[in-house]
Amino acid sequence: MSASGWLQLAIYLIVLLLLVKPLGLYMAAVFDGTSAATRCFAPIERALYRLCRVDPAASMSWQQYALSMLAFNALGALALYALQRWQAQLPWNPQQMSALTADSAFNTAVSFVTNTNWQGYGGESTMSYLTQMLGLSVQNFLSAATGIAVLVALIRGFTRRQSQHIGNFWVDVTRSTLYLLLPLSLLLAVVLAGQGVVQSFKPYQSVALVNPIMVDEPVIDAAGLPVMDAQGHAQTHAVRVDTQTIPAGPAASQVAIKQLGTNGGGFFNANSAHPFENPTPLSNFLELLAILLIPAALCYSFGRMVGDTRQGWALLAAMLVLWVPLLGLTAWAEGRGNPAYPAAIAQDSSSLQSGGNMEGKETRFGVASSALWAAATTAASNGSVNAMHDSFTPIGGLIPMWLIQLGEVIFGGVGAGLYGMLVFAIIAVFIAGLMVGRTPEYLGKKLESFEMKMASLVILIPPFFSLVGTAIAVSVVAGRAAIANPGAHGFSEILYAFSSASNNNGSAFAGLSANTPFYNTLLGIVMWVSRYWLIVPVLAIAGSLAAKKHVPAGAGTLPTHTPLFVLLLAATVLIVGALAFFPALALGPIVEELQFRAH
């Protein structure tokens, strides 16, 4: 990769880190109730509570908090499911989109409520404007707000003393949406629209092609089935195409929150590679920045809220220690090109592809921006893409997949990534305590068997469902029938899909025809269980910690803001990820890399 490519990566990191403290300060003030914004818009907030009959002063136990969260998300899933099933009869459907099938509607409803945004459909050919706005965009806000609310509840677990309460779920969701997600999304949407991201309610436009083309279409009989020739092949006939349909819609407003809320997905099927969704280098940079902005800034918010900003910087440092080398490896792998290309094309094994591996990438973004997006979207539980991960080199594709499999705690989803990293911090402190023979303590709270049991659930559930789902899919005909590429690459496509679903990422390796009843149902179940079987143990940890006394730091207390702890935390994340997924990765991208090098 060129020097300018590496410079792009450096500039991105610098800008991201410069924004961490100011946004982190603002978010801490919002959740502490001391921000000027909370005072300015307090009448709106109070009106919302009156409308919903919520008492903002009522604090909840962790069980009440969890039940409120589960009920809220379940109702959201039912509403989104119904909207998809009835969209043909509802307004704002200028293209007359038909209703989705039951399995696709189930998968999509679960996907957007869980902040996964896995899409088995093409947005511009499936969803009406009403479904995109009232259904998908609304859940982009609420699923992100749910993750932030759970993180805030966990932070209160560390700060409260002998309390049975961890806050009010309705207040936390309202403030996350009203004071953080809405204003940032409005600002970003306006800027993106100015860059050319489409924001329209007009019907799709049909325009004449400058150069008409001829395409082969299958011959269909009266029953709608393809007509076969004597050899059993589908018959085709040439058709002249002289017009093209240009999709439109309210995309800018959805793109803004999908990136800021680490939701991902795409208004258009081509996602952030589509020129109507990501038209310019500036829009590309801003959307990339939005992906990691809130997760990174929440680290500083955490330090501020627990009264020691060094703790937040330590967590952010651990994320960077893990992410920066993996980003560099992805960029290097894509920059050197496909190892099979020289032997197949140039007949010279010493040469490399000029400009790197550009298959599946937009020429206006190039290798550097594509590699950066892949590493950012999979480190966060975002899932949007501006290049086809299926076309990455084996190593270039392995890194994004492994970033997902690490639990998406390296930045991760808004709120979800940091509470996942805090769980790993609890485990790292526990391991250190065992090594020196002391009861482990973190931020003044003793960590005992209950916290460790809940933490074990949090780190084991995603790998379990990733691997079990993959095993089921490769073992049954319905799972194997969807594979476009046989062998190691086909296995990688399935492993990536279930890793993405179980870690609420939503990106795909592509090449897998996943919009089938089998995959829609199984992936939907994996997304639902993996999201809430993590959240409930995290809230249980919050409740347990809140009930404990504060223990002053002593001579034997492990400092959790030092470089030593940063390395211990990073090593814990790496070891868990390697132990869980290395055998599966060896069957997919690792063996594929070895096969390529054998050419």
PDB file of N, CA, C and O in Angstrom, residues 103 106-107 514 516-526:
ATOM      1  N   ASP A 103     -40.676 -15.440   7.301  1.00  0.00           N
ATOM      2  CA  ASP A 103     -39.323 -15.716   7.797  1.00  0.00           C
ATOM      3  C   ASP A 103     -38.407 -14.517   7.607  1.00  0.00           C
ATOM      4  O   ASP A 103     -37.598 -14.189   8.483  1.00  0.00           O
ATOM      5  N   PHE A 106     -39.415 -11.838  10.186  1.00  0.00           N
ATOM      6  CA  PHE A 106     -38.923 -12.225  11.512  1.00  0.00           C
ATOM      7  C   PHE A 106     -37.439 -11.918  11.641  1.00  0.00           C
ATOM      8  O   PHE A 106     -36.986 -11.314  12.622  1.00  0.00           O
ATOM      9  N   ASN A 107     -36.669 -12.329  10.646  1.00  0.00           N
ATOM     10  CA  ASN A 107     -35.228 -12.114  10.684  1.00  0.00           C
ATOM     11  C   ASN A 107     -34.895 -10.629  10.761  1.00  0.00           C
ATOM     12  O   ASN A 107     -34.060 -10.202  11.567  1.00  0.00           O
ATOM     13  N   ALA A 514     -28.470 -16.171   1.874  1.00  0.00           N
ATOM     14  CA  ALA A 514     -28.996 -16.336   3.229  1.00  0.00           C
ATOM     15  C   ALA A 514     -30.466 -15.978   3.369  1.00  0.00           C
ATOM     16  O   ALA A 514     -31.032 -16.175   4.447  1.00  0.00           O
ATOM     17  N   THR A 516     -33.264 -17.315   2.957  1.00  0.00           N
ATOM     18  CA  THR A 516     -34.044 -18.549   2.849  1.00  0.00           C
ATOM     19  C   THR A 516     -34.706 -18.809   4.194  1.00  0.00           C
ATOM     20  O   THR A 516     -34.235 -18.298   5.223  1.00  0.00           O
ATOM     21  N   PRO A 517     -35.765 -19.592   4.234  1.00  0.00           N
ATOM     22  CA  PRO A 517     -36.390 -19.883   5.536  1.00  0.00           C
ATOM     23  C   PRO A 517     -35.409 -20.464   6.545  1.00  0.00           C
ATOM     24  O   PRO A 517     -35.463 -20.121   7.736  1.00  0.00           O
ATOM     25  N   PHE A 518     -34.483 -21.302   6.096  1.00  0.00           N
ATOM     26  CA  PHE A 518     -33.513 -21.905   7.017  1.00  0.00           C
ATOM     27  C   PHE A 518     -32.637 -20.842   7.667  1.00  0.00           C
ATOM     28  O   PHE A 518     -32.540 -20.749   8.900  1.00  0.00           O
ATOM     29  N   TYR A 519     -31.979 -20.035   6.850  1.00  0.00           N
ATOM     30  CA  TYR A 519     -31.054 -19.051   7.393  1.00  0.00           C
ATOM     31  C   TYR A 519     -31.781 -17.897   8.085  1.00  0.00           C
ATOM     32  O   TYR A 519     -31.323 -17.399   9.118  1.00  0.00           O
ATOM     33  N   ASN A 520     -32.897 -17.460   7.543  1.00  0.00           N
ATOM     34  CA  ASN A 520     -33.643 -16.379   8.202  1.00  0.00           C
ATOM     35  C   ASN A 520     -34.054 -16.780   9.613  1.00  0.00           C
ATOM     36  O   ASN A 520     -33.960 -15.984  10.548  1.00  0.00           O
ATOM     37  N   THR A 521     -34.502 -18.012   9.775  1.00  0.00           N
ATOM     38  CA  THR A 521     -34.964 -18.465  11.088  1.00  0.00           C
ATOM     39  C   THR A 521     -33.807 -18.706  12.036  1.00  0.00           C
ATOM     40  O   THR A 521     -33.804 -18.217  13.183  1.00  0.00           O
ATOM     41  N   LEU A 522     -32.801 -19.454  11.579  1.00  0.00           N
ATOM     42  CA  LEU A 522     -31.698 -19.808  12.471  1.00  0.00           C
ATOM     43  C   LEU A 522     -30.874 -18.576  12.848  1.00  0.00           C
ATOM     44  O   LEU A 522     -30.532 -18.392  14.026  1.00  0.00           O
ATOM     45  N   LEU A 523     -30.565 -17.733  11.893  1.00  0.00           N
ATOM     46  CA  LEU A 523     -29.813 -16.520  12.211  1.00  0.00           C
ATOM     47  C   LEU A 523     -30.622 -15.582  13.106  1.00  0.00           C
ATOM     48  O   LEU A 523     -30.063 -14.919  13.988  1.00  0.00           O
ATOM     49  N   GLY A 524     -31.944 -15.523  12.904  1.00  0.00           N
ATOM     50  CA  GLY A 524     -32.784 -14.700  13.767  1.00  0.00           C
ATOM     51  C   GLY A 524     -32.744 -15.165  15.211  1.00  0.00           C
ATOM     52  O   GLY A 524     -32.643 -14.353  16.144  1.00  0.00           O
ATOM     53  N   ILE A 525     -32.809 -16.469  15.410  1.00  0.00           N
ATOM     54  CA  ILE A 525     -32.733 -17.028  16.773  1.00  0.00           C
ATOM     55  C   ILE A 525     -31.390 -16.704  17.406  1.00  0.00           C
ATOM     56  O   ILE A 525     -31.302 -16.307  18.579  1.00  0.00           O
ATOM     57  N   VAL A 526     -30.308 -16.881  16.635  1.00  0.00           N
ATOM     58  CA  VAL A 526     -28.966 -16.613  17.156  1.00  0.00           C
ATOM     59  C   VAL A 526     -28.827 -15.141  17.543  1.00  0.00           C
ATOM     60  O   VAL A 526     -28.279 -14.817  18.605  1.00  0.00           O
TER      61      VAL A 526
END
